[in-house]
Amino acid sequence: MALPGSRLIRLSRKPASGEEAPSASELIAALPVPTLLINPEGKVADANAAAELLLNVSRTAIIGKLLDAHVHFPENIVALHQERAGSPLNAFDVHISNDRGMKLLADIAFSPIPDRAGWRILAIHAGAAAHPMGHRREQGSGARAAMGAAAMLAHEIKNPLSGISGAAQLLERKVAPEAREMTRLIRAEVDRITSLIDRMESFTDPRPLELVAENIYPVLDHARALARHGFAQNIEIKAVYDPSLPMALVHRDALAQIVLNLLKNAAEACEVRPDPVIHVVTSYRHGVSVPDKDGKGRRALPIELCIVDNGPGPAPEVADHLFEPFVSTKRSGGGLGLALVDKLVRDMGGIIQFSREGTPERTVFRLLLQRAGKEAR
């Protein structure tokens, strides 16, 4: 598996004796994602069946026509694409349409073809398929309802809990020694519930984070050191860092909590392997952007941080809901860890994605964050 962040310049393989290499058209046709091949004049040179279905237009009708005759992008995306001609462009949550009534929210990726000046591939991840390996930045009604319930529970339950704990302490002084095990059990359970309430309060905190320019590497190294001396003592944690990574616009404590949570999840997931290993990978991603909150511009997210483990990954029925509150793959989990991670990442203006990648497959949690000192677009 090529770890996230590695720069892949070209994929090539010498065909075996008597074997003919697949053509570009054959490769595009085999892709499950709607994909278009664009020539230097901006015309569609090829399209696969998934693109025909999405755009509601046949391959023969679209080939040779200008791309914007069949796919309409927002003006800011068009301007950004023209400005970065020849460079990759990835944009999340883009409203696209066409004259045949197609209107949808999608993630798009323009990728230049090496050694073919002006040629590009456009991939469109549309609708629910846009994030089988990621997470929408907006919260659904279910998440908002869960946040409201969490805030209410935190307010209504925490005070009585302190009274129960105090009463158990008083009882412990007066009961027979053989009965003290029960009072200790009461106090332990109260402490456990209080800890859960504390996490719920963090999850529902509406205050904005104060973002500053930070070198993320001291934060990553601190989190790795804590993991190595704690929950990941028997697991190898490898750092694969981009030495040229610029400062990121983050909240230091929030980032530390995010990385620790993800490292703990990764450690618990891969500890079942005979050779558990976690990679912490950083890289710089050109052309990645999301809409601003006002919807009028776009915000660049070039700082990529990945936590990769070789565990078996979550069950398919859980994978699409990992960032929702009270969803957990662990029997003892409260289901707030990844929901809190998602909230903190969004509070920093970034996004987090989940995927299973490579051969053999590995679990990847990918954070995309803002760069400090650069105008977001």
GROMACS .gro file of C-alpha atoms in nm:
model
  377
    1MET     CA    1   0.000   0.000   0.000
    2ALA     CA    2   0.123   0.348  -0.084
    3LEU     CA    3   0.078   0.538   0.239
    4PRO     CA    4  -0.137   0.854   0.230
    5GLY     CA    5   0.078   1.152   0.147
    6SER     CA    6   0.320   0.968  -0.079
    7ARG     CA    7   0.358   1.140  -0.413
    8LEU     CA    8   0.272   0.903  -0.695
    9ILE     CA    9   0.415   1.041  -1.018
   10ARG     CA   10   0.325   0.760  -1.257
   11LEU     CA   11   0.187   0.410  -1.243
   12SER     CA   12   0.331   0.183  -1.507
   13ARG     CA   13   0.385  -0.186  -1.559
   14LYS     CA   14   0.559  -0.368  -1.837
   15PRO     CA   15   0.305  -0.605  -1.995
   16ALA     CA   16   0.386  -0.973  -1.975
   17SER     CA   17   0.497  -1.146  -2.291
   18GLY     CA   18   0.208  -1.153  -2.537
   19GLU     CA   19  -0.007  -0.934  -2.313
   20GLU     CA   20  -0.150  -0.608  -2.445
   21ALA     CA   21  -0.174  -0.321  -2.198
   22PRO     CA   22  -0.526  -0.182  -2.144
   23SER     CA   23  -0.607   0.140  -2.326
   24ALA     CA   24  -0.709   0.464  -2.154
   25SER     CA   25  -1.069   0.406  -2.264
   26GLU     CA   26  -1.069   0.058  -2.111
   27LEU     CA   27  -0.931   0.189  -1.784
   28ILE     CA   28  -1.186   0.471  -1.762
   29ALA     CA   29  -1.471   0.235  -1.849
   30ALA     CA   30  -1.371   0.005  -1.563
   31LEU     CA   31  -1.390   0.280  -1.300
   32PRO     CA   32  -1.702   0.271  -1.077
   33VAL     CA   33  -1.692   0.650  -1.023
   34PRO     CA   34  -1.834   0.886  -1.288
   35THR     CA   35  -1.522   0.981  -1.484
   36LEU     CA   36  -1.457   1.207  -1.783
   37LEU     CA   37  -1.140   1.246  -1.989
   38ILE     CA   38  -1.090   1.612  -2.088
   39ASN     CA   39  -0.858   1.723  -2.369
   40PRO     CA   40  -0.654   2.049  -2.374
   41GLU     CA   41  -0.939   2.232  -2.553
   42GLY     CA   42  -1.175   2.156  -2.266
   43LYS     CA   43  -1.371   1.900  -2.467
   44VAL     CA   44  -1.477   1.557  -2.343
   45ALA     CA   45  -1.259   1.289  -2.504
   46ASP     CA   46  -1.414   0.994  -2.320
   47ALA     CA   47  -1.671   0.910  -2.052
   48ASN     CA   48  -1.759   0.592  -1.866
   49ALA     CA   49  -2.099   0.434  -1.804
   50ALA     CA   50  -2.120   0.581  -1.453
   51ALA     CA   51  -2.081   0.932  -1.602
   52GLU     CA   52  -2.352   0.861  -1.863
   53LEU     CA   53  -2.591   0.758  -1.586
   54LEU     CA   54  -2.511   1.058  -1.366
   55LEU     CA   55  -2.530   1.319  -1.642
   56ASN     CA   56  -2.825   1.154  -1.818
   57VAL     CA   57  -2.648   1.176  -2.151
   58SER     CA   58  -2.497   0.910  -2.376
   59ARG     CA   59  -2.125   0.871  -2.427
   60THR     CA   60  -2.155   0.936  -2.802
   61ALA     CA   61  -2.348   1.258  -2.737
   62ILE     CA   62  -2.095   1.400  -2.491
   63ILE     CA   63  -1.769   1.310  -2.666
   64GLY     CA   64  -1.626   1.600  -2.862
   65LYS     CA   65  -1.840   1.857  -2.679
   66LEU     CA   66  -1.713   2.118  -2.433
   67LEU     CA   67  -1.732   2.002  -2.073
   68ASP     CA   68  -1.937   2.304  -1.962
   69ALA     CA   69  -2.205   2.208  -2.216
   70HIS     CA   70  -2.294   1.911  -1.996
   71VAL     CA   71  -2.166   1.999  -1.648
   72HIS     CA   72  -2.215   2.342  -1.488
   73PHE     CA   73  -1.988   2.436  -1.196
   74PRO     CA   74  -2.007   2.741  -0.964
   75GLU     CA   75  -1.809   3.040  -1.091
   76ASN     CA   76  -1.556   3.022  -0.809
   77ILE     CA   77  -1.474   2.660  -0.901
   78VAL     CA   78  -1.432   2.755  -1.268
   79ALA     CA   79  -1.200   3.043  -1.176
   80LEU     CA   80  -0.998   2.826  -0.939
   81HIS     CA   81  -0.964   2.553  -1.199
   82GLN     CA   82  -0.845   2.799  -1.465
   83GLU     CA   83  -0.598   2.954  -1.223
   84ARG     CA   84  -0.452   2.615  -1.132
   85ALA     CA   85  -0.447   2.466  -1.479
   86GLY     CA   86  -0.205   2.177  -1.482
   87SER     CA   87  -0.237   2.116  -1.107
   88PRO     CA   88  -0.472   1.880  -0.922
   89LEU     CA   89  -0.793   2.033  -0.792
   90ASN     CA   90  -1.014   1.863  -0.533
   91ALA     CA   91  -1.329   2.038  -0.413
   92PHE     CA   92  -1.584   1.910  -0.161
   93ASP     CA   93  -1.956   1.989  -0.146
   94VAL     CA   94  -1.983   2.150  -0.489
   95HIS     CA   95  -2.325   2.228  -0.639
   96ILE     CA   96  -2.320   2.104  -0.999
   97SER     CA   97  -2.599   2.089  -1.257
   98ASN     CA   98  -2.674   2.053  -1.628
   99ASP     CA   99  -2.944   2.142  -1.878
  100ARG     CA  100  -3.110   1.800  -1.841
  101GLY     CA  101  -3.232   1.870  -1.490
  102MET     CA  102  -2.941   1.725  -1.294
  103LYS     CA  103  -2.878   1.913  -0.969
  104LEU     CA  104  -2.665   1.760  -0.697
  105LEU     CA  105  -2.405   1.816  -0.428
  106ALA     CA  106  -2.083   1.637  -0.512
  107ASP     CA  107  -1.712   1.612  -0.452
  108ILE     CA  108  -1.504   1.664  -0.766
  109ALA     CA  109  -1.142   1.593  -0.852
  110PHE     CA  110  -0.953   1.724  -1.156
  111SER     CA  111  -0.628   1.532  -1.209
  112PRO     CA  112  -0.372   1.624  -1.478
  113ILE     CA  113  -0.226   1.334  -1.676
  114PRO     CA  114   0.155   1.312  -1.652
  115ASP     CA  115   0.339   1.374  -1.980
  116ARG     CA  116   0.014   1.479  -2.151
  117ALA     CA  117   0.005   1.859  -2.135
  118GLY     CA  118  -0.346   1.995  -2.088
  119TRP     CA  119  -0.514   1.655  -2.055
  120ARG     CA  120  -0.715   1.596  -1.737
  121ILE     CA  121  -0.938   1.339  -1.574
  122LEU     CA  122  -1.250   1.458  -1.391
  123ALA     CA  123  -1.400   1.230  -1.126
  124ILE     CA  124  -1.739   1.316  -0.972
  125HIS     CA  125  -1.839   1.162  -0.637
  126ALA     CA  126  -2.208   1.241  -0.626
  127GLY     CA  127  -2.483   1.226  -0.363
  128ALA     CA  128  -2.458   0.958  -0.093
  129ALA     CA  129  -2.168   0.805  -0.281
  130ALA     CA  130  -1.966   1.120  -0.222
  131HIS     CA  131  -1.868   1.010   0.126
  132PRO     CA  132  -1.863   0.635   0.161
  133MET     CA  133  -1.513   0.698   0.289
  134GLY     CA  134  -1.570   1.038   0.442
  135HIS     CA  135  -1.806   1.258   0.633
  136ARG     CA  136  -2.020   1.557   0.544
  137ARG     CA  137  -1.921   1.876   0.720
  138GLU     CA  138  -2.281   1.965   0.796
  139GLN     CA  139  -2.453   1.790   1.082
  140GLY     CA  140  -2.777   1.610   1.013
  141SER     CA  141  -3.090   1.643   1.223
  142GLY     CA  142  -3.001   1.324   1.407
  143ALA     CA  143  -2.666   1.463   1.518
  144ARG     CA  144  -2.820   1.793   1.625
  145ALA     CA  145  -3.087   1.611   1.823
  146ALA     CA  146  -2.820   1.398   1.988
  147MET     CA  147  -2.623   1.711   2.082
  148GLY     CA  148  -2.935   1.862   2.239
  149ALA     CA  149  -3.003   1.544   2.434
  150ALA     CA  150  -2.641   1.530   2.549
  151ALA     CA  151  -2.650   1.889   2.674
  152MET     CA  152  -2.976   1.826   2.861
  153LEU     CA  153  -2.845   1.506   3.020
  154ALA     CA  154  -2.522   1.673   3.127
  155HIS     CA  155  -2.716   1.950   3.301
  156GLU     CA  156  -2.979   1.731   3.465
  157ILE     CA  157  -2.767   1.435   3.574
  158LYS     CA  158  -2.431   1.569   3.689
  159ASN     CA  159  -2.552   1.736   4.010
  160PRO     CA  160  -2.742   1.431   4.141
  161LEU     CA  161  -2.438   1.217   4.064
  162SER     CA  162  -2.222   1.416   4.303
  163GLY     CA  163  -2.484   1.361   4.573
  164ILE     CA  164  -2.486   0.986   4.511
  165SER     CA  165  -2.106   0.973   4.529
  166GLY     CA  166  -2.103   1.171   4.854
  167ALA     CA  167  -2.367   0.945   5.009
  168ALA     CA  168  -2.168   0.636   4.909
  169GLN     CA  169  -1.859   0.779   5.080
  170LEU     CA  170  -2.056   0.838   5.403
  171LEU     CA  171  -2.199   0.487   5.391
  172GLU     CA  172  -1.855   0.339   5.338
  173ARG     CA  173  -1.743   0.475   5.678
  174LYS     CA  174  -2.038   0.321   5.863
  175VAL     CA  175  -2.098  -0.019   5.703
  176ALA     CA  176  -1.920  -0.342   5.789
  177PRO     CA  177  -1.590  -0.404   5.607
  178GLU     CA  178  -1.743  -0.686   5.399
  179ALA     CA  179  -2.009  -0.446   5.266
  180ARG     CA  180  -1.765  -0.179   5.155
  181GLU     CA  181  -1.711  -0.351   4.824
  182MET     CA  182  -2.066  -0.248   4.729
  183THR     CA  183  -2.011   0.117   4.820
  184ARG     CA  184  -1.687   0.119   4.621
  185LEU     CA  185  -1.877  -0.027   4.327
  186ILE     CA  186  -2.132   0.256   4.353
  187ARG     CA  187  -1.857   0.519   4.357
  188ALA     CA  188  -1.676   0.356   4.062
  189GLU     CA  189  -1.993   0.356   3.855
  190VAL     CA  190  -2.065   0.717   3.948
  191ASP     CA  191  -1.712   0.812   3.839
  192ARG     CA  192  -1.761   0.628   3.509
  193ILE     CA  193  -2.090   0.806   3.438
  194THR     CA  194  -1.941   1.142   3.539
  195SER     CA  195  -1.655   1.085   3.294
  196LEU     CA  196  -1.908   1.015   3.018
  197ILE     CA  197  -2.099   1.333   3.109
  198ASP     CA  198  -1.776   1.534   3.092
  199ARG     CA  199  -1.720   1.404   2.739
  200MET     CA  200  -2.076   1.492   2.646
  201GLU     CA  201  -2.024   1.847   2.772
  202SER     CA  202  -1.714   1.879   2.555
  203PHE     CA  203  -1.915   1.749   2.261
  204THR     CA  204  -2.189   2.009   2.306
  205ASP     CA  205  -1.965   2.309   2.381
  206PRO     CA  206  -2.074   2.581   2.129
  207ARG     CA  207  -1.785   2.819   2.195
  208PRO     CA  208  -1.561   2.880   1.890
  209LEU     CA  209  -1.200   2.767   1.905
  210GLU     CA  210  -0.926   3.028   1.887
  211LEU     CA  211  -0.714   2.920   1.591
  212VAL     CA  212  -0.347   3.015   1.566
  213ALA     CA  213  -0.052   2.924   1.346
  214GLU     CA  214   0.110   2.607   1.479
  215ASN     CA  215   0.385   2.370   1.381
  216ILE     CA  216   0.191   2.046   1.413
  217TYR     CA  217   0.496   1.821   1.456
  218PRO     CA  218   0.554   1.889   1.830
  219VAL     CA  219   0.186   1.808   1.885
  220LEU     CA  220   0.216   1.484   1.687
  221ASP     CA  221   0.537   1.381   1.864
  222HIS     CA  222   0.381   1.450   2.206
  223ALA     CA  223   0.077   1.238   2.119
  224ARG     CA  224   0.297   0.955   1.990
  225ALA     CA  225   0.504   0.963   2.309
  226LEU     CA  226   0.192   0.942   2.526
  227ALA     CA  227   0.063   0.653   2.317
  228ARG     CA  228   0.392   0.461   2.331
  229HIS     CA  229   0.404   0.489   2.710
  230GLY     CA  230   0.036   0.416   2.757
  231PHE     CA  231  -0.227   0.242   2.547
  232ALA     CA  232   0.008   0.152   2.258
  233GLN     CA  233   0.309   0.013   2.444
  234ASN     CA  234   0.327  -0.300   2.229
  235ILE     CA  235   0.245  -0.135   1.898
  236GLU     CA  236   0.493   0.021   1.656
  237ILE     CA  237   0.404   0.381   1.569
  238LYS     CA  238   0.590   0.504   1.261
  239ALA     CA  239   0.615   0.867   1.152
  240VAL     CA  240   0.610   0.944   0.779
  241TYR     CA  241   0.644   1.322   0.773
  242ASP     CA  242   0.666   1.576   0.493
  243PRO     CA  243   0.959   1.794   0.610
  244SER     CA  244   0.840   2.092   0.405
  245LEU     CA  245   0.494   2.111   0.563
  246PRO     CA  246   0.405   2.474   0.650
  247MET     CA  247   0.235   2.599   0.965
  248ALA     CA  248  -0.127   2.497   1.011
  249LEU     CA  249  -0.417   2.707   1.143
  250VAL     CA  250  -0.535   2.500   1.440
  251HIS     CA  251  -0.616   2.495   1.810
  252ARG     CA  252  -0.323   2.318   1.974
  253ASP     CA  253  -0.513   2.141   2.255
  254ALA     CA  254  -0.795   2.038   2.022
  255LEU     CA  255  -0.548   1.894   1.772
  256ALA     CA  256  -0.372   1.702   2.050
  257GLN     CA  257  -0.705   1.555   2.164
  258ILE     CA  258  -0.796   1.461   1.807
  259VAL     CA  259  -0.467   1.281   1.745
  260LEU     CA  260  -0.478   1.100   2.080
  261ASN     CA  261  -0.833   0.981   2.016
  262LEU     CA  262  -0.741   0.855   1.669
  263LEU     CA  263  -0.423   0.685   1.793
  264LYS     CA  264  -0.619   0.513   2.071
  265ASN     CA  265  -0.880   0.390   1.822
  266ALA     CA  266  -0.605   0.269   1.589
  267ALA     CA  267  -0.425   0.088   1.873
  268GLU     CA  268  -0.743  -0.090   1.983
  269ALA     CA  269  -0.822  -0.184   1.622
  270CYS     CA  270  -0.484  -0.333   1.529
  271GLU     CA  271  -0.386  -0.497   1.859
  272VAL     CA  272  -0.552  -0.818   1.731
  273ARG     CA  273  -0.288  -0.842   1.458
  274PRO     CA  274   0.036  -1.038   1.516
  275ASP     CA  275   0.231  -0.740   1.375
  276PRO     CA  276   0.030  -0.430   1.476
  277VAL     CA  277   0.158  -0.105   1.332
  278ILE     CA  278   0.030   0.252   1.312
  279HIS     CA  279   0.156   0.516   1.070
  280VAL     CA  280   0.126   0.890   1.130
  281VAL     CA  281   0.156   1.051   0.786
  282THR     CA  282   0.164   1.416   0.682
  283SER     CA  283   0.164   1.571   0.336
  284TYR     CA  284   0.070   1.886   0.146
  285ARG     CA  285  -0.232   1.854  -0.085
  286HIS     CA  286  -0.271   2.116  -0.357
  287GLY     CA  287  -0.618   2.207  -0.479
  288VAL     CA  288  -0.829   2.071  -0.190
  289SER     CA  289  -1.109   2.306  -0.083
  290VAL     CA  290  -1.451   2.324   0.085
  291PRO     CA  291  -1.719   2.595   0.084
  292ASP     CA  292  -1.698   2.878   0.333
  293LYS     CA  293  -1.975   2.895   0.590
  294ASP     CA  294  -2.141   3.182   0.402
  295GLY     CA  295  -2.136   2.977   0.082
  296LYS     CA  296  -1.980   3.264  -0.116
  297GLY     CA  297  -1.622   3.145  -0.131
  298ARG     CA  298  -1.407   2.842  -0.072
  299ARG     CA  299  -1.153   2.754   0.192
  300ALA     CA  300  -0.833   2.571   0.101
  301LEU     CA  301  -0.742   2.266   0.313
  302PRO     CA  302  -0.391   2.168   0.201
  303ILE     CA  303  -0.255   2.027   0.529
  304GLU     CA  304  -0.314   1.650   0.530
  305LEU     CA  305  -0.266   1.436   0.841
  306CYS     CA  306  -0.343   1.064   0.830
  307ILE     CA  307  -0.358   0.804   1.106
  308VAL     CA  308  -0.323   0.462   0.941
  309ASP     CA  309  -0.351   0.121   1.109
  310ASN     CA  310  -0.341  -0.237   0.984
  311GLY     CA  311  -0.641  -0.351   1.186
  312PRO     CA  312  -0.943  -0.526   1.032
  313GLY     CA  313  -1.154  -0.209   1.022
  314PRO     CA  314  -1.516  -0.161   1.131
  315ALA     CA  315  -1.806  -0.368   1.005
  316PRO     CA  316  -1.957  -0.234   0.679
  317GLU     CA  317  -2.288  -0.150   0.847
  318VAL     CA  318  -2.105   0.073   1.096
  319ALA     CA  319  -1.850   0.234   0.862
  320ASP     CA  320  -2.092   0.490   0.718
  321HIS     CA  321  -2.195   0.609   1.066
  322LEU     CA  322  -1.861   0.625   1.249
  323PHE     CA  323  -1.881   0.999   1.317
  324GLU     CA  324  -2.237   0.997   1.446
  325PRO     CA  325  -2.293   1.032   1.822
  326PHE     CA  326  -2.344   0.711   2.023
  327VAL     CA  327  -2.219   0.487   1.740
  328SER     CA  328  -1.935   0.264   1.854
  329THR     CA  329  -1.758  -0.048   1.730
  330LYS     CA  330  -1.646  -0.135   2.085
  331ARG     CA  331  -1.861  -0.310   2.343
  332SER     CA  332  -1.742  -0.075   2.615
  333GLY     CA  333  -1.743   0.235   2.396
  334GLY     CA  334  -1.972   0.529   2.457
  335GLY     CA  335  -1.982   0.631   2.092
  336LEU     CA  336  -1.867   0.989   2.152
  337GLY     CA  337  -1.495   0.963   2.067
  338LEU     CA  338  -1.516   1.000   1.688
  339ALA     CA  339  -1.815   1.234   1.712
  340LEU     CA  340  -1.604   1.463   1.931
  341VAL     CA  341  -1.312   1.431   1.689
  342ASP     CA  342  -1.541   1.532   1.402
  343LYS     CA  343  -1.673   1.831   1.597
  344LEU     CA  344  -1.324   1.955   1.687
  345VAL     CA  345  -1.199   1.915   1.329
  346ARG     CA  346  -1.499   2.112   1.196
  347ASP     CA  347  -1.448   2.377   1.467
  348MET     CA  348  -1.099   2.424   1.319
  349GLY     CA  349  -1.248   2.467   0.971
  350GLY     CA  350  -1.130   2.128   0.845
  351ILE     CA  351  -1.282   1.794   0.755
  352ILE     CA  352  -1.212   1.432   0.851
  353GLN     CA  353  -1.258   1.128   0.632
  354PHE     CA  354  -1.252   0.753   0.688
  355SER     CA  355  -1.150   0.494   0.430
  356ARG     CA  356  -1.011   0.146   0.380
  357GLU     CA  357  -0.721   0.163   0.135
  358GLY     CA  358  -0.442  -0.041  -0.015
  359THR     CA  359  -0.351  -0.408  -0.053
  360PRO     CA  360  -0.364  -0.544   0.208
  361GLU     CA  361  -0.629  -0.301   0.327
  362ARG     CA  362  -0.554  -0.055   0.603
  363THR     CA  363  -0.778   0.184   0.794
  364VAL     CA  364  -0.713   0.552   0.719
  365PHE     CA  365  -0.848   0.849   0.911
  366ARG     CA  366  -0.757   1.155   0.704
  367LEU     CA  367  -0.764   1.510   0.843
  368LEU     CA  368  -0.756   1.805   0.603
  369LEU     CA  369  -0.671   2.134   0.776
  370GLN     CA  370  -0.615   2.499   0.688
  371ARG     CA  371  -0.273   2.645   0.624
  372ALA     CA  372  -0.176   2.946   0.833
  373GLY     CA  373  -0.087   3.270   0.666
  374LYS     CA  374  -0.257   3.196   0.335
  375GLU     CA  375  -0.585   3.343   0.217
  376ALA     CA  376  -0.854   3.072   0.214
  377ARG     CA  377  -1.042   3.030  -0.112
   0.00000   0.00000   0.00000
